[in-house]
Short mmCIF file of C-alpha atoms in Angstrom, two decimals:
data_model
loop_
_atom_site.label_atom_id
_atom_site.label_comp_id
_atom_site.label_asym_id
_atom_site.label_seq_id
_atom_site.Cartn_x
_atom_site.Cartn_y
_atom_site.Cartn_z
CA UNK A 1 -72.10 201.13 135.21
CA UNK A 2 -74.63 200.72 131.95
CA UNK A 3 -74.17 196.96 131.80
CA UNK A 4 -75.98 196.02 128.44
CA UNK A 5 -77.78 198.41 126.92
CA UNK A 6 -80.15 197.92 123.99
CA UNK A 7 -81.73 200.26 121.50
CA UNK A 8 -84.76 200.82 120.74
CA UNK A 9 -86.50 199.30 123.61
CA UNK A 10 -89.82 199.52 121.09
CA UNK A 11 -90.29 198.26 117.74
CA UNK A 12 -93.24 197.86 115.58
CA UNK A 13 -92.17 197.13 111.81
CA UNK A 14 -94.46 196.25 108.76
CA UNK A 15 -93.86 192.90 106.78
CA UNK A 16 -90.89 193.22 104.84
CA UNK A 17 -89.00 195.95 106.39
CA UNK A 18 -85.89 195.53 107.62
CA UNK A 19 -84.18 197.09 110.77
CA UNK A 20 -81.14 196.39 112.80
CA UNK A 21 -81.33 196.08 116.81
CA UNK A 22 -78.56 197.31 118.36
CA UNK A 23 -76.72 196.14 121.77
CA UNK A 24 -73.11 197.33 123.60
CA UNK A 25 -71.85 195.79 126.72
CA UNK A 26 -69.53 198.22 129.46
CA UNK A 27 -67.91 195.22 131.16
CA UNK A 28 -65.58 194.01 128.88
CA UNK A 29 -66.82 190.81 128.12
CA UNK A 30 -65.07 188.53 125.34
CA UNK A 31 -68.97 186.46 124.46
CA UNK A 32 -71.92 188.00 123.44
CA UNK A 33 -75.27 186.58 122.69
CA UNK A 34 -79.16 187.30 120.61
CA UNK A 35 -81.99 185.82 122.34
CA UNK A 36 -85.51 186.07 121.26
CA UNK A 37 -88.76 185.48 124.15
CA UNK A 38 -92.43 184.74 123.04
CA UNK A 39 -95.13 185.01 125.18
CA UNK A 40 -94.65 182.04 127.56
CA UNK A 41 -92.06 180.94 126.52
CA UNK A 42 -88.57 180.48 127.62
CA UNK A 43 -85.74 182.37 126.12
CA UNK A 44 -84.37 180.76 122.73
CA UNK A 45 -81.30 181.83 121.16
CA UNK A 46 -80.54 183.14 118.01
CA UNK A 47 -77.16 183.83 117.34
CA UNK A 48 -73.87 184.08 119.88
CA UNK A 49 -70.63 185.22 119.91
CA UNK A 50 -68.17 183.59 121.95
CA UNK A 51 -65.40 186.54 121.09
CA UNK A 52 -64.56 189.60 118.85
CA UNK A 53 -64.30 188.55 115.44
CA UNK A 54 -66.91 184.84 115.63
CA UNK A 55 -70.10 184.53 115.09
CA UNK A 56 -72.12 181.06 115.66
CA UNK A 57 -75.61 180.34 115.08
CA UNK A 58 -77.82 179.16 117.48
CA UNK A 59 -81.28 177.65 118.05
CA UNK A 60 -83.37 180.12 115.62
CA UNK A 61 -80.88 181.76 113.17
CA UNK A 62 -82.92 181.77 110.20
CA UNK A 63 -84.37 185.75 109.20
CA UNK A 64 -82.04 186.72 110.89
CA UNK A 65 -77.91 188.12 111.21
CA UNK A 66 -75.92 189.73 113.45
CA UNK A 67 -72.05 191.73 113.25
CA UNK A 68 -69.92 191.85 116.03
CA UNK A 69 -68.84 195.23 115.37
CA UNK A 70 -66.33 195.39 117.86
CA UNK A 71 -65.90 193.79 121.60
CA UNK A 72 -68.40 196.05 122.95
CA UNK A 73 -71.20 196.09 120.43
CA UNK A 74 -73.23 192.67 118.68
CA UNK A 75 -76.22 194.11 116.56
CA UNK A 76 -78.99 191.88 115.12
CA UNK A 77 -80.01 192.50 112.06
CA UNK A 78 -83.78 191.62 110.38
CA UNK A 79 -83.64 191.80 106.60
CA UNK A 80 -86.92 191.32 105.71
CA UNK A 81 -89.40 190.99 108.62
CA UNK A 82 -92.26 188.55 109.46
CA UNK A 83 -94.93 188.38 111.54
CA UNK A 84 -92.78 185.18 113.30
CA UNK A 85 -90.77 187.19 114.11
CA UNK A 86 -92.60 189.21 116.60
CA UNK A 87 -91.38 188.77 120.03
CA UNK A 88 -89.08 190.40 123.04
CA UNK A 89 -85.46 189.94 121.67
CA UNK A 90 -82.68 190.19 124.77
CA UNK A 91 -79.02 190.63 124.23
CA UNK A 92 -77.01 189.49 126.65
CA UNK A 93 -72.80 189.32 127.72
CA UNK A 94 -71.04 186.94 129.83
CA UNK A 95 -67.26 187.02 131.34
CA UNK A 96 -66.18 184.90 133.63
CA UNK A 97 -68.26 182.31 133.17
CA UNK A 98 -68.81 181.52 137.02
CA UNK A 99 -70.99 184.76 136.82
CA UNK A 100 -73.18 183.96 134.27
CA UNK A 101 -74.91 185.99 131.74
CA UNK A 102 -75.75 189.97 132.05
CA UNK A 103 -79.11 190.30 129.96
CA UNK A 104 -80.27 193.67 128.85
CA UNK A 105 -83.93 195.58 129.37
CA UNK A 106 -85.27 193.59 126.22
CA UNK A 107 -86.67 194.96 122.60
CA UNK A 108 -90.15 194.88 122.57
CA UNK A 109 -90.81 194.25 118.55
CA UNK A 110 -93.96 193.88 116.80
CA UNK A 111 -94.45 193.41 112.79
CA UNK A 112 -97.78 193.76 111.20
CA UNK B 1 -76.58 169.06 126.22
CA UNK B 2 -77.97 167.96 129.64
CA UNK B 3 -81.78 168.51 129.33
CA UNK B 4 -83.56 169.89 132.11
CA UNK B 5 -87.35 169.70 133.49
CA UNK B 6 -88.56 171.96 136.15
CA UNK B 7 -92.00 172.21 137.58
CA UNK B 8 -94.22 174.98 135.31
CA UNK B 9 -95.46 177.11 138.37
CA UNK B 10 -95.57 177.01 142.04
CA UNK B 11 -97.38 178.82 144.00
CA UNK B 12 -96.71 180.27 147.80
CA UNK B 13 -97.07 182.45 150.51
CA UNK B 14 -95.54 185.46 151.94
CA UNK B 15 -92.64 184.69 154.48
CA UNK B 16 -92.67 180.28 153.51
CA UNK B 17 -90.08 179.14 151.95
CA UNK B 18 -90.27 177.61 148.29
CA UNK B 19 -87.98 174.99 147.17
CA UNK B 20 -88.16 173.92 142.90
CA UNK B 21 -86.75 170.91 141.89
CA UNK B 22 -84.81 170.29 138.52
CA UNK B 23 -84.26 166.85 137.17
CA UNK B 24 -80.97 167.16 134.66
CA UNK B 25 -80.94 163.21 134.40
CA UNK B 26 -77.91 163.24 131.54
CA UNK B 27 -75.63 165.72 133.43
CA UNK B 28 -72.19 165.11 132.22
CA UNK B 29 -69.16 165.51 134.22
CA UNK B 30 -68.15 169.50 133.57
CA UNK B 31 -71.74 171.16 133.91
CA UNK B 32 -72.67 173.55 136.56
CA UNK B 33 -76.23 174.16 136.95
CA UNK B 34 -77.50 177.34 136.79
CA UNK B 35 -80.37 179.73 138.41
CA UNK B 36 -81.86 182.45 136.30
CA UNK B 37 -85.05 184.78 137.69
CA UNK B 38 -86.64 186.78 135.27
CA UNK B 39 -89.18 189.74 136.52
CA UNK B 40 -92.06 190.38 133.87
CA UNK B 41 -90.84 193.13 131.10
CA UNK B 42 -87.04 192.59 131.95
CA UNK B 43 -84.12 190.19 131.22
CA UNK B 44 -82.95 187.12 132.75
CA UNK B 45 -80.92 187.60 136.55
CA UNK B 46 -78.04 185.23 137.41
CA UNK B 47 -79.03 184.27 141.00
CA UNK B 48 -76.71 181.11 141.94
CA UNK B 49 -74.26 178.67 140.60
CA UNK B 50 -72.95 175.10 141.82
CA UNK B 51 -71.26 171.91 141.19
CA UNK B 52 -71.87 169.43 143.62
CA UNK B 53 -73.01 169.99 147.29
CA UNK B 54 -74.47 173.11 148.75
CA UNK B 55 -73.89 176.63 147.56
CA UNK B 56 -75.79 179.78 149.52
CA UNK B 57 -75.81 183.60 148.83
CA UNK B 58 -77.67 186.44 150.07
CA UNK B 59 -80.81 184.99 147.64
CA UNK B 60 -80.93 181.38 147.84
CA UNK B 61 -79.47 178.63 148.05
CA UNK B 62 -79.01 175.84 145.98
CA UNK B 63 -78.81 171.47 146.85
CA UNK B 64 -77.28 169.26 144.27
CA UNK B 65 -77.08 165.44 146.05
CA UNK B 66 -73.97 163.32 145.17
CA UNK B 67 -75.53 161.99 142.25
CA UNK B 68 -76.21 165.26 140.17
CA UNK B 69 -79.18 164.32 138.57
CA UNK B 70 -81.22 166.70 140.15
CA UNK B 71 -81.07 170.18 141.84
CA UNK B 72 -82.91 172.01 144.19
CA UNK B 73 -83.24 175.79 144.33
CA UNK B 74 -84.25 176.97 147.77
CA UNK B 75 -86.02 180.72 148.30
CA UNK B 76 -86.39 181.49 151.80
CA UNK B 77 -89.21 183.28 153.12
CA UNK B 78 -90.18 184.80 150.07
CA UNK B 79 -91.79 188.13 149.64
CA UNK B 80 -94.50 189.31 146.69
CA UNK B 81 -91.50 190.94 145.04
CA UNK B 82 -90.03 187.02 144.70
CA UNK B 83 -93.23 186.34 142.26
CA UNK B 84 -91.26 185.47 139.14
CA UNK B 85 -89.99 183.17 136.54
CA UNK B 86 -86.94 181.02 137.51
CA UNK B 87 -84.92 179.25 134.68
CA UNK B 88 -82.62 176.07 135.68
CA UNK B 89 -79.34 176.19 133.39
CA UNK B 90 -77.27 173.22 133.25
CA UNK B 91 -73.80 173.45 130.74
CA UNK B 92 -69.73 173.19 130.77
CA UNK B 93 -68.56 176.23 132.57
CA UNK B 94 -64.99 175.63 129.88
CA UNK B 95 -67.55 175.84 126.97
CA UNK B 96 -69.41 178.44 125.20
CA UNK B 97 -72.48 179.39 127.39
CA UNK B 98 -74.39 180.12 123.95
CA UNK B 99 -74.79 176.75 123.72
CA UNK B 100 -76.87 176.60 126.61
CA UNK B 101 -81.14 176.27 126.34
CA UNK B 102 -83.16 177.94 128.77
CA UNK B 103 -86.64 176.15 128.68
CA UNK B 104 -89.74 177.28 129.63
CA UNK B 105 -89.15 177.92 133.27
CA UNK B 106 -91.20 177.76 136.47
CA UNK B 107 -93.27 180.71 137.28
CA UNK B 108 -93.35 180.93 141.12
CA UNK B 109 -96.77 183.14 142.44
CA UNK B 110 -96.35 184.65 145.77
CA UNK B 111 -99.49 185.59 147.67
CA UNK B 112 -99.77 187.98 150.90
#
């Protein structure tokens, strides 16, 4: 069992270009979730979806959007990327809520 | 949203056990609190859940006194692969966890 994957694991983009980061869950979870980590930082979140179909923002929204394609897959989406917006974005899923979250491996992204 | 402080780093020894406190002063009725460990390069790991009282699992356990305000995450006899950042998560289990805020974290330095 996969759990969340995410694709590409590495990133480096130039100022302006755009690029969409992808993430699918296996476990059939209804919510889905962007975070984004900076170096020493906690985790803050970008956008979430709490089923197929909704999308909310979250803490940091702006640069940024995301599709829930289907239940399995939430991609984030940069339009035009900024240096800001360098950092370790995680995806992550949650069921039952008494379980918590299921992050994925991380996308490492740097723009220049 | 019940804010939470946590000490920024502890450090310990091989085999003792380390204890980190959380103060969530303005916990409302329906939150849980929430442990989170996070290894360098990787995302987030649900390691414990509870409501009032004492919860244990093959990691840790976890104290919450009658009051709520705090929480106590217990690691016993910890081991170098323990070193890590641990993330204190308080929310409404019946609500959307995307609405949750993860903080900064304590990062927790185990020595031989």
């Amino acid at each position: 069992n996969a759990g969340v994957t995410q694709t590409p694991k590495f990133q480096v983009l130039k100022t302006g270009q755009s690029m969409t980061l992808q993430c699918a869950q296996d476990m059939n979870h209804n919510s889905m979730y962007w975070y984004r980590q900076d170096p020493g930082m906690g985790l803050r979140l970008i956008y979430y979806s709490a089923s197929e179909g909704t999308t909310d923002k979250g803490e940091v929204p702006n640069g940024y959007n995301v599709s829930r394609l289907n239940k399995r897959e939430f991609s984030l989406r940069l339009e035009s990327a900024a240096p800001s917006q360098t950092s370790v974005y995680f995806c992550a899923s949650s069921g039952r809520q008494d379980y918590g979250y299921t992050f994925g491996s991380g996308t490492r992204l740097t723009v220049v | 949203l019940a804010k939470t402080t946590q000490p920024i780093s502890m450090d310990s020894y091989e085999g003792q056990e380390v204890n980190i406190t959380c103060s969530h002063n303005n916990i409302a009725t329906n939150d849980y609190i929430t442990w989170y460990q996070q290894f360098p390069s990787q995302g987030p790991r649900f390691i414990i859940q509870g409501y009032k009282t004492k919860v244990t699992n093959e990691v840790a356990s976890l104290f919450i006194p009658a009051d709520r305000k705090s929480s106590t995450l217990s690691l016993p006899r910890v081991s170098l692969s323990d070193t890590a950042v641990y993330y204190c998560l308080v929310g409404d289990i019946g609500d959307s966890w995307g609405k949750l805020q993860f903080g900064a974290g304590t990062q927790v330095v185990v020595t031989p």
